Coordinates of C-alpha atoms and ligand atoms in Angstrom, one line a residue:
M1 CA -43.8 32.2 60.3
T2 CA -43.8 34.0 57.0
R3 CA -45.3 32.1 54.1
I4 CA -42.6 31.8 51.5
Y5 CA -44.9 30.9 48.6
P6 CA -48.2 32.7 49.8
H7 CA -50.1 32.1 46.4
V8 CA -48.8 28.7 45.4
V9 CA -51.4 25.9 45.1
V10 CA -51.0 22.2 45.2
A11 CA -53.4 20.3 43.3
K12 CA -54.1 16.7 43.6
F13 CA -56.2 14.9 41.1
G14 CA -57.6 11.7 42.1
G15 CA -58.4 8.5 40.6
T16 CA -61.5 9.5 38.5
S17 CA -60.0 12.5 37.7
V18 CA -57.4 10.7 35.8
A19 CA -59.2 7.9 34.8
D20 CA -59.2 8.0 30.8
F21 CA -58.1 11.3 28.3
D22 CA -61.4 13.3 28.8
A23 CA -60.9 13.1 32.5
M24 CA -57.1 14.0 32.4
N25 CA -57.8 17.0 29.7
R26 CA -60.6 18.4 32.2
S27 CA -57.9 18.2 34.9
A28 CA -55.3 19.8 32.8
R29 CA -57.8 22.3 31.9
I30 CA -58.1 23.2 35.8
V31 CA -54.1 23.1 36.0
I32 CA -53.9 25.7 33.1
A33 CA -56.7 27.9 34.4
N34 CA -54.8 28.9 37.9
P35 CA -51.2 29.8 37.3
D36 CA -50.9 29.3 41.2
I37 CA -51.1 25.5 40.7
R38 CA -47.3 24.8 40.8
V39 CA -47.3 21.3 42.0
V40 CA -49.5 18.6 40.8
V41 CA -49.9 15.2 42.3
L42 CA -51.6 12.5 40.8
S43 CA -53.3 9.0 42.0
A44 CA -53.5 6.0 39.4
S45 CA -56.2 6.0 37.0
A46 CA -59.5 4.9 38.5
G47 CA -59.2 0.6 39.1
V48 CA -55.5 0.6 38.3
T49 CA -54.6 0.0 42.1
N50 CA -57.1 -2.4 42.7
L51 CA -55.6 -4.4 39.7
L52 CA -52.1 -3.8 41.1
V53 CA -53.2 -5.3 44.8
E54 CA -54.7 -8.4 43.4
L55 CA -51.8 -9.1 41.1
A56 CA -49.6 -8.3 44.2
G57 CA -51.4 -11.0 46.1
G58 CA -50.2 -13.9 43.7
L59 CA -52.3 -14.6 40.5
D60 CA -52.1 -17.9 38.3
P61 CA -50.7 -17.4 34.9
L62 CA -54.0 -17.1 33.1
Q63 CA -55.5 -14.5 35.9
R64 CA -52.3 -12.4 35.4
S65 CA -52.6 -12.1 31.8
D66 CA -55.9 -10.9 31.7
K67 CA -55.4 -8.4 34.6
L68 CA -52.2 -7.3 32.8
A69 CA -54.4 -6.9 29.6
T70 CA -56.9 -4.8 31.4
L71 CA -54.0 -2.6 32.6
Q72 CA -52.6 -2.1 29.0
A73 CA -56.2 -1.3 27.7
I74 CA -56.4 1.6 30.1
Q75 CA -53.1 3.2 29.6
F76 CA -52.9 2.6 25.8
A77 CA -56.7 4.0 25.3
I78 CA -55.4 7.4 27.0
I79 CA -52.2 7.2 24.6
S80 CA -54.1 6.9 21.4
R81 CA -55.7 10.2 22.1
L82 CA -52.2 12.1 22.2
K83 CA -50.8 13.9 19.5
Q84 CA -47.3 12.4 19.7
P85 CA -47.8 9.2 21.6
S86 CA -44.6 7.5 20.4
V87 CA -42.0 8.5 23.2
I88 CA -44.5 7.9 26.2
S89 CA -45.6 4.7 24.9
K90 CA -42.2 3.2 25.2
E91 CA -42.0 4.4 28.7
I92 CA -45.4 2.9 29.4
E93 CA -44.6 -0.5 27.6
N94 CA -41.5 -0.8 30.0
L95 CA -43.6 -0.1 32.9
L96 CA -46.1 -2.5 31.9
E97 CA -43.2 -5.1 31.5
N98 CA -42.0 -4.2 35.4
I99 CA -45.6 -5.0 36.7
S100 CA -45.7 -8.3 34.4
Q101 CA -42.2 -9.5 36.2
L102 CA -43.0 -8.1 39.2
A103 CA -46.4 -10.0 39.1
Q104 CA -44.8 -13.3 38.2
A105 CA -42.3 -12.8 41.2
A106 CA -45.5 -12.2 43.6
A107 CA -46.9 -15.2 42.5
E108 CA -43.8 -17.1 43.1
S109 CA -43.1 -15.7 46.8
P110 CA -45.4 -12.6 47.7
S111 CA -43.9 -9.8 49.9
A112 CA -45.4 -6.4 51.4
A113 CA -42.0 -5.1 49.7
L114 CA -42.9 -6.5 46.2
S115 CA -46.4 -5.4 46.9
D116 CA -45.5 -1.7 47.2
E117 CA -43.1 -1.8 44.2
L118 CA -45.7 -3.4 42.0
V119 CA -48.7 -1.1 43.1
S120 CA -46.6 2.1 42.7
H121 CA -46.6 1.8 38.8
G122 CA -50.4 2.9 38.9
E123 CA -49.1 6.3 40.0
L124 CA -46.0 6.2 37.9
M125 CA -47.8 5.8 34.7
S126 CA -50.7 8.0 35.4
S127 CA -48.0 11.0 36.3
L128 CA -46.1 10.2 32.9
L129 CA -49.3 10.4 30.9
F130 CA -50.7 13.4 32.7
T131 CA -47.4 15.4 31.9
E132 CA -48.0 14.5 28.2
V133 CA -51.6 15.8 28.2
L134 CA -50.4 19.0 29.9
R135 CA -47.3 19.6 27.3
E136 CA -49.7 18.9 24.6
K137 CA -51.6 22.0 25.5
E138 CA -48.0 24.2 25.9
A139 CA -47.8 24.3 29.4
G140 CA -44.4 24.1 31.1
A141 CA -45.2 20.8 32.6
S142 CA -42.2 18.5 34.1
W143 CA -42.5 15.0 35.8
F144 CA -41.0 14.3 39.1
D145 CA -40.3 10.9 41.0
A146 CA -41.9 11.9 44.3
R147 CA -39.7 8.9 46.0
N148 CA -36.9 11.4 45.8
V149 CA -38.6 13.7 48.6
I150 CA -41.4 11.5 50.3
R151 CA -38.7 9.3 52.6
T152 CA -40.6 7.1 54.9
D153 CA -40.0 4.0 57.4
S154 CA -40.2 0.7 55.9
N155 CA -43.7 -0.4 57.0
Y156 CA -44.8 -1.4 53.8
G157 CA -48.2 -1.0 52.7
C158 CA -48.9 1.9 55.6
A159 CA -45.6 3.9 55.6
E160 CA -45.0 6.7 58.2
P161 CA -43.1 9.5 56.2
D162 CA -40.3 11.6 57.4
I163 CA -41.4 15.3 58.1
A164 CA -38.3 16.5 58.5
A165 CA -36.3 14.7 55.6
L166 CA -39.4 16.0 53.0
S167 CA -38.8 19.4 54.4
A168 CA -35.1 19.4 53.4
L169 CA -35.7 17.9 50.1
A170 CA -38.4 19.9 49.1
E171 CA -36.1 22.7 49.6
T172 CA -33.6 21.7 47.2
Q173 CA -35.7 19.5 44.9
L174 CA -39.0 21.4 44.6
R175 CA -38.7 25.0 45.5
P176 CA -35.9 26.2 42.7
R177 CA -38.5 24.5 40.4
L178 CA -41.6 26.0 41.2
E179 CA -41.0 29.3 39.4
N180 CA -40.6 28.3 35.9
E181 CA -42.1 24.6 36.1
I182 CA -45.7 23.0 36.8
I183 CA -44.2 19.8 38.7
I184 CA -46.2 16.7 37.9
T185 CA -45.7 14.1 40.4
Q186 CA -47.0 10.9 42.1
G187 CA -49.2 10.6 45.3
F188 CA -49.3 7.5 47.8
I189 CA -45.6 6.5 47.2
G190 CA -42.4 6.7 48.9
R191 CA -39.1 5.5 49.1
D192 CA -37.2 3.9 52.7
A193 CA -34.0 4.2 53.9
D194 CA -32.9 0.9 51.8
G195 CA -34.1 2.6 48.6
H196 CA -37.3 0.4 48.2
T197 CA -40.6 1.7 46.9
T198 CA -43.2 2.3 50.1
T199 CA -46.9 3.1 50.0
L200 CA -48.7 5.5 52.4
G201 CA -51.8 3.2 52.6
R202 CA -55.2 3.1 50.3
G203 CA -56.2 6.7 49.5
G204 CA -52.7 8.2 50.2
S205 CA -52.3 10.6 47.3
D206 CA -54.4 13.3 49.3
Y207 CA -51.8 12.5 52.1
T208 CA -48.9 13.3 49.9
A209 CA -50.3 16.3 48.5
S210 CA -50.7 17.9 51.9
L211 CA -47.6 16.6 53.1
I212 CA -45.8 18.7 50.1
G213 CA -48.0 21.6 50.7
E214 CA -46.6 21.8 54.5
A215 CA -43.1 21.3 53.2
L216 CA -43.3 24.3 50.7
H217 CA -45.2 26.1 53.1
V218 CA -48.1 26.9 50.4
G219 CA -51.1 29.1 50.2
R220 CA -53.8 26.2 49.6
V221 CA -54.1 22.4 48.9
D222 CA -56.8 21.6 46.3
I223 CA -58.1 17.9 46.4
W224 CA -60.1 17.3 43.0
T225 CA -62.2 14.4 43.1
D226 CA -65.7 12.9 41.8
V227 CA -68.0 15.1 44.3
A228 CA -68.3 18.5 44.7
G229 CA -66.8 18.6 48.3
I230 CA -67.5 17.2 51.9
Y231 CA -71.0 16.2 52.4
T232 CA -73.1 15.4 55.6
T233 CA -72.6 12.0 54.9
D234 CA -71.4 10.0 51.4
P235 CA -74.0 11.1 48.8
R236 CA -73.8 7.6 47.4
I237 CA -75.6 6.2 50.4
A238 CA -77.7 9.2 51.3
P239 CA -78.9 11.0 48.1
K240 CA -80.0 13.9 50.2
A241 CA -76.6 14.4 51.6
Q242 CA -75.8 18.3 51.8
R243 CA -72.7 19.7 50.9
I244 CA -70.7 21.5 54.0
D245 CA -69.4 24.6 52.3
Q246 CA -66.8 25.3 55.1
I247 CA -65.5 22.9 57.8
S248 CA -62.9 23.1 60.6
F249 CA -59.8 20.8 60.4
S250 CA -60.6 18.8 63.5
E251 CA -64.2 18.1 62.2
A252 CA -63.0 17.0 58.8
T253 CA -60.4 15.2 60.4
D254 CA -62.7 13.1 62.7
M255 CA -64.8 12.8 59.6
A256 CA -62.0 11.3 57.7
A257 CA -60.8 9.1 60.5
Y258 CA -64.2 7.6 60.8
G259 CA -64.3 6.5 57.1
A260 CA -65.4 9.6 54.8
K261 CA -63.4 8.3 52.0
V262 CA -63.4 11.5 50.3
L263 CA -60.0 12.2 52.3
H264 CA -57.1 10.0 53.4
P265 CA -57.5 9.8 57.5
A266 CA -53.9 11.6 57.8
T267 CA -54.7 14.3 55.0
L268 CA -55.2 17.4 57.4
L269 CA -52.5 16.6 59.7
P270 CA -49.8 18.5 57.6
A271 CA -52.1 21.1 56.8
M272 CA -53.3 21.8 60.2
R273 CA -49.7 22.1 61.4
K274 CA -49.2 25.0 58.8
N275 CA -52.6 26.2 58.9
I276 CA -53.1 25.6 55.2
P277 CA -56.7 25.7 53.8
V278 CA -57.8 22.7 51.8
F279 CA -60.5 22.8 49.3
V280 CA -62.0 20.1 47.9
G281 CA -64.0 19.9 44.9
S282 CA -65.2 18.0 41.5
S283 CA -63.1 17.9 38.6
K284 CA -66.0 17.1 36.4
D285 CA -68.0 20.2 37.9
T286 CA -65.9 23.1 38.8
A287 CA -68.6 25.4 38.9
A288 CA -70.5 23.5 41.6
G289 CA -67.9 24.9 44.1
G290 CA -66.7 22.8 47.0
T291 CA -66.0 22.6 50.6
L292 CA -63.1 24.7 52.3
V293 CA -61.5 23.0 55.2
C294 CA -59.8 25.5 57.3
S295 CA -58.9 26.4 61.1
T296 CA -62.3 27.4 62.6
T297 CA -65.8 27.6 61.3
E298 CA -68.5 30.0 62.5
N299 CA -71.1 28.5 64.4
P300 CA -70.1 24.9 64.2
P301 CA -73.2 22.5 64.2
R302 CA -73.9 20.0 67.1
Y303 CA -74.3 17.6 64.4
R304 CA -71.6 17.6 61.4
A305 CA -72.0 14.7 59.4
V306 CA -72.3 10.7 59.5
A307 CA -69.7 8.4 58.5
V308 CA -69.0 4.8 58.1
R309 CA -65.8 2.8 57.8
R310 CA -66.7 -1.1 56.4
K311 CA -64.7 -4.4 57.3
Q312 CA -63.9 -3.8 60.8
T313 CA -63.1 -6.4 63.2
L314 CA -64.3 -7.1 66.8
L315 CA -62.0 -8.6 69.4
R316 CA -63.6 -9.6 72.3
L317 CA -61.3 -11.0 75.4
H318 CA -63.0 -12.7 78.3
S319 CA -60.9 -13.3 81.4
L320 CA -60.6 -16.7 82.7
T321 CA -60.0 -15.7 86.1
E322 CA -61.7 -13.7 89.0
Q323 CA -58.7 -11.2 88.7
S324 CA -59.1 -7.5 89.3
S325 CA -60.1 -5.8 86.1
S326 CA -57.4 -3.5 86.1
H327 CA -54.7 -6.2 86.3
F328 CA -56.5 -7.9 83.3
L329 CA -56.8 -4.9 81.4
A330 CA -53.0 -3.9 82.1
Q331 CA -52.3 -7.7 81.0
M332 CA -54.2 -7.4 77.8
F333 CA -53.1 -4.1 76.6
T334 CA -49.3 -5.1 77.3
L335 CA -50.2 -8.4 75.3
L336 CA -52.0 -6.3 72.3
S337 CA -49.1 -3.9 72.2
Q338 CA -46.2 -6.4 72.0
H339 CA -47.8 -7.8 69.0
S340 CA -48.6 -4.4 67.3
V341 CA -52.7 -4.6 67.7
A342 CA -53.6 -1.0 67.5
A343 CA -56.8 -1.1 69.0
D344 CA -59.3 1.8 67.2
L345 CA -62.0 1.6 69.8
V346 CA -62.0 -0.1 73.3
T347 CA -65.1 -0.7 75.8
T348 CA -64.6 -2.6 79.0
S349 CA -66.7 -4.5 81.6
E350 CA -65.6 -6.1 84.9
N351 CA -64.0 -9.0 83.2
S352 CA -64.1 -8.4 79.7
I353 CA -62.7 -6.0 76.8
A354 CA -64.1 -5.3 73.4
L355 CA -61.7 -3.9 71.0
A356 CA -62.8 -2.5 67.4
L357 CA -59.8 -3.0 65.0
D358 CA -59.4 -1.4 61.5
P359 CA -57.6 -3.4 59.2
T360 CA -58.6 -1.3 56.1
N361 CA -55.5 1.4 56.4
A362 CA -52.7 -0.8 54.5
T363 CA -52.6 -0.9 50.9
S364 CA -53.4 -4.8 51.0
G365 CA -56.5 -4.3 53.1
E366 CA -55.8 -7.2 55.0
D367 CA -55.3 -7.5 58.8
H368 CA -52.1 -8.9 59.4
S369 CA -52.3 -8.1 63.0
L370 CA -54.4 -11.1 64.5
T371 CA -51.7 -13.5 64.2
T372 CA -51.4 -17.2 65.4
S373 CA -48.7 -16.1 68.0
L374 CA -50.9 -13.4 69.5
F375 CA -53.6 -15.9 70.0
T376 CA -51.6 -18.4 71.6
A377 CA -50.0 -15.6 74.3
L378 CA -53.8 -14.3 74.7
S379 CA -55.4 -17.9 75.1
S380 CA -53.4 -18.9 78.1
H381 CA -55.3 -15.7 79.8
C382 CA -58.6 -15.4 78.2
R383 CA -61.4 -16.9 76.0
I384 CA -61.2 -15.3 72.6
E385 CA -64.1 -14.1 70.6
V386 CA -63.2 -12.7 66.8
E387 CA -66.2 -11.2 64.5
T388 CA -65.3 -10.0 61.2
G389 CA -67.0 -8.1 58.9
L390 CA -68.7 -5.2 61.1
A391 CA -69.0 -1.6 60.2
L392 CA -68.5 1.4 62.4
V393 CA -71.3 4.0 61.9
T394 CA -69.8 7.5 63.5
L395 CA -71.9 10.7 64.1
V396 CA -69.2 13.3 64.0
G397 CA -70.3 16.6 65.8
N398 CA -69.5 19.1 68.5
Q399 CA -70.3 18.9 72.3
L400 CA -72.2 15.4 71.8
T401 CA -71.5 14.4 75.1
E402 CA -73.9 17.0 76.5
G403 CA -77.0 15.8 77.7
T404 CA -78.3 12.4 77.0
G405 CA -80.8 12.8 74.6
I406 CA -78.7 12.4 71.2
C407 CA -77.3 9.1 72.5
N408 CA -80.9 7.9 73.4
E409 CA -82.4 8.9 70.1
V410 CA -79.5 7.6 68.1
Y411 CA -79.5 4.4 69.9
S412 CA -83.2 3.7 69.8
R413 CA -82.9 4.4 65.6
L414 CA -80.2 1.8 65.5
E415 CA -81.3 -0.7 67.7
E416 CA -82.9 -3.0 65.2
H417 CA -79.4 -3.7 63.5
S418 CA -78.1 -5.8 66.7
V419 CA -75.4 -3.1 67.7
R420 CA -72.1 -4.9 68.9
M421 CA -70.4 -1.9 70.5
V422 CA -71.1 1.7 71.3
C423 CA -68.2 4.2 72.2
H424 CA -69.6 7.6 73.8
G425 CA -67.9 9.8 75.8
A426 CA -64.1 9.5 75.1
S427 CA -64.4 12.1 72.5
S428 CA -67.3 15.0 72.7
N429 CA -67.0 15.1 68.9
T430 CA -67.9 11.4 67.9
L431 CA -70.4 8.9 68.6
C432 CA -69.6 5.5 67.4
F433 CA -71.5 2.3 66.9
L434 CA -70.1 -1.1 65.6
L435 CA -73.0 -3.1 63.6
P436 CA -73.4 -6.0 61.0
G437 CA -71.4 -4.9 58.0
E438 CA -75.0 -5.6 55.9
A439 CA -76.9 -2.8 58.3
A440 CA -74.3 -0.3 57.7
D441 CA -76.1 1.6 54.7
S442 CA -79.3 1.4 56.2
A443 CA -78.0 2.7 59.4
V444 CA -76.4 5.8 57.5
K445 CA -79.6 6.4 56.1
T446 CA -81.6 6.2 59.0
L447 CA -79.0 8.5 61.2
H448 CA -79.0 11.1 58.2
H449 CA -82.6 11.3 57.9
R450 CA -83.6 11.7 61.4
L451 CA -80.4 14.3 61.9
F452 CA -79.9 16.1 58.7
E453 CA -83.1 15.5 56.8
Q454 CA -85.7 16.5 59.8
S455 CA -85.3 19.3 62.3
C456 CA -83.9 18.1 65.7
S457 CA -85.0 19.4 69.4
F458 CA -82.3 17.3 71.1
Ligands
ADP1 P1 -60.5 9.9 44.6 O1 -60.2 9.1 43.8 O2 -60.6 11.3 43.7 O3 -59.8 10.4 45.8 P2 -62.1 8.9 46.4 O4 -63.2 7.5 45.7 O5 -61.1 8.2 47.1 O6 -61.9 9.6 45.5 O7 -63.1 9.9 47.6 C1 -64.4 10.1 46.7 C2 -65.4 9.5 47.0 O8 -65.7 9.6 48.7 C3 -67.2 10.0 46.6 O9 -67.3 9.4 45.4 C4 -67.8 9.5 47.9 O10 -68.5 8.4 47.4 C5 -66.8 9.1 49.1 N1 -67.5 9.9 50.3 C6 -67.6 9.2 51.5 N2 -67.7 10.1 52.3 C7 -68.2 11.5 51.7 C8 -68.6 12.6 52.3 N3 -69.0 12.7 53.3 N4 -68.2 13.5 51.3 C9 -68.3 13.5 50.1 N5 -67.9 12.1 49.6 C10 -67.8 11.1 50.3
LIG2 N1 -54.0 5.0 43.9 C1 -54.1 4.6 45.5 C2 -55.2 4.1 45.9 O1 -56.1 3.8 44.9 C3 -53.7 6.2 46.1 C4 -54.9 7.2 45.9 O2 -55.7 6.9 45.1 O3 -55.0 8.2 46.7 O4 -55.3 3.8 46.9
MG3 MG1 -59.2 9.1 47.3

């Protein structure tokens, strides 16, 4: 298929890149320096979404006014640095008033729909402010409500976008403006068929950028964040992590899926569908370069990265009878699917099943899948054990199933951390260990040191 806008770039700026006036200024300079950037997707200013999620959970009046004051301070610190603050300050005041009313409603009767409506205000405010910052630099910036094109289902907190609708809406609402305007819009938020605001799950702005990139079939998607690319592990955990200059879609997708927070897990799917390269770099240090994610890389290494996902849950189901294991498996998976429990990793033995569940996707960060009705249904067939607060540490690489050396070596390094579950073999590109949450950093450091900081013969 021919690319209609071969040079257009969609640029996404994360929370720290729009945290305050100076950060917005730096990000605005990146936009102005590259005339190919025609669409800008923004996160809420750093810390704002967390405050809004707390408000959405339902707080008492004192706690509410405390959070609202913090929100107001973040916004007005930016407004105070604008040359002409009057119009925008009115708009932000209105949004803060909405937040206050929604927070009160959430305290009386919290709901997932209300939460998404409330949380969306972070992106609405940052995008309005950024538009002003850019306009003051005399660039032709125009604010656009992403909900007009990002249509989703009604799975509040973790909504699924409608790709076909986005593609059609982008044609009529975005494409005609690309020539003359820089479109400034929000990441993370969408709208369902009933007109209610939805969100795509925490970190979802990356996903929005790549969805819009796909819909417009652009030349590149740039993700500007607070690290100069994708590293061999989170550099906050292992300071000796090395930047990966080029990585394939599938390797980076595995990293993101297994917890490398630098990209929302779904980010690369739209990019992959249209073969659009994704660049990841630091808005604080553009000269430092970054990582290019594209379809293939030369000589993919055996070990690519170590990722970690926290707050994981382990569900163990032990059969109460001597029935055949295939019957028990079928029965348990039927029940789990009837209760919408999506198991992330699974291991089985004769009469037991262990499932790792990831409750962290939804905007609220809470797992609502382990309901009383699920436990009631399960308990007539099995004994149930639940362990929360675990961490999934994953080695991402290529052909990891070839030979046993890696598994033995890695397992021996992690043995002291009382590993609860190991998954090896289902994918040749990942090797996963579920361990106690408090062991996560030490396990990541140990693995990274052994596989990326020393020479390996296995
Ligand atoms: P943004 O607000 O820009 O979206 P995030 O906080 O979501 O930024 O993602 C950037 C963070 O991702 C980094 O500060 C880093 O701590 C973390 N991170 C986790 N794994 C990796 C990795 N493999 N490479 C780079 N950063 C990583
Ligand atoms: N503001 C949202 C969050 O903090 C979305 C994003 O930053 O990508 O999760
Ligand atoms: Mg992010």
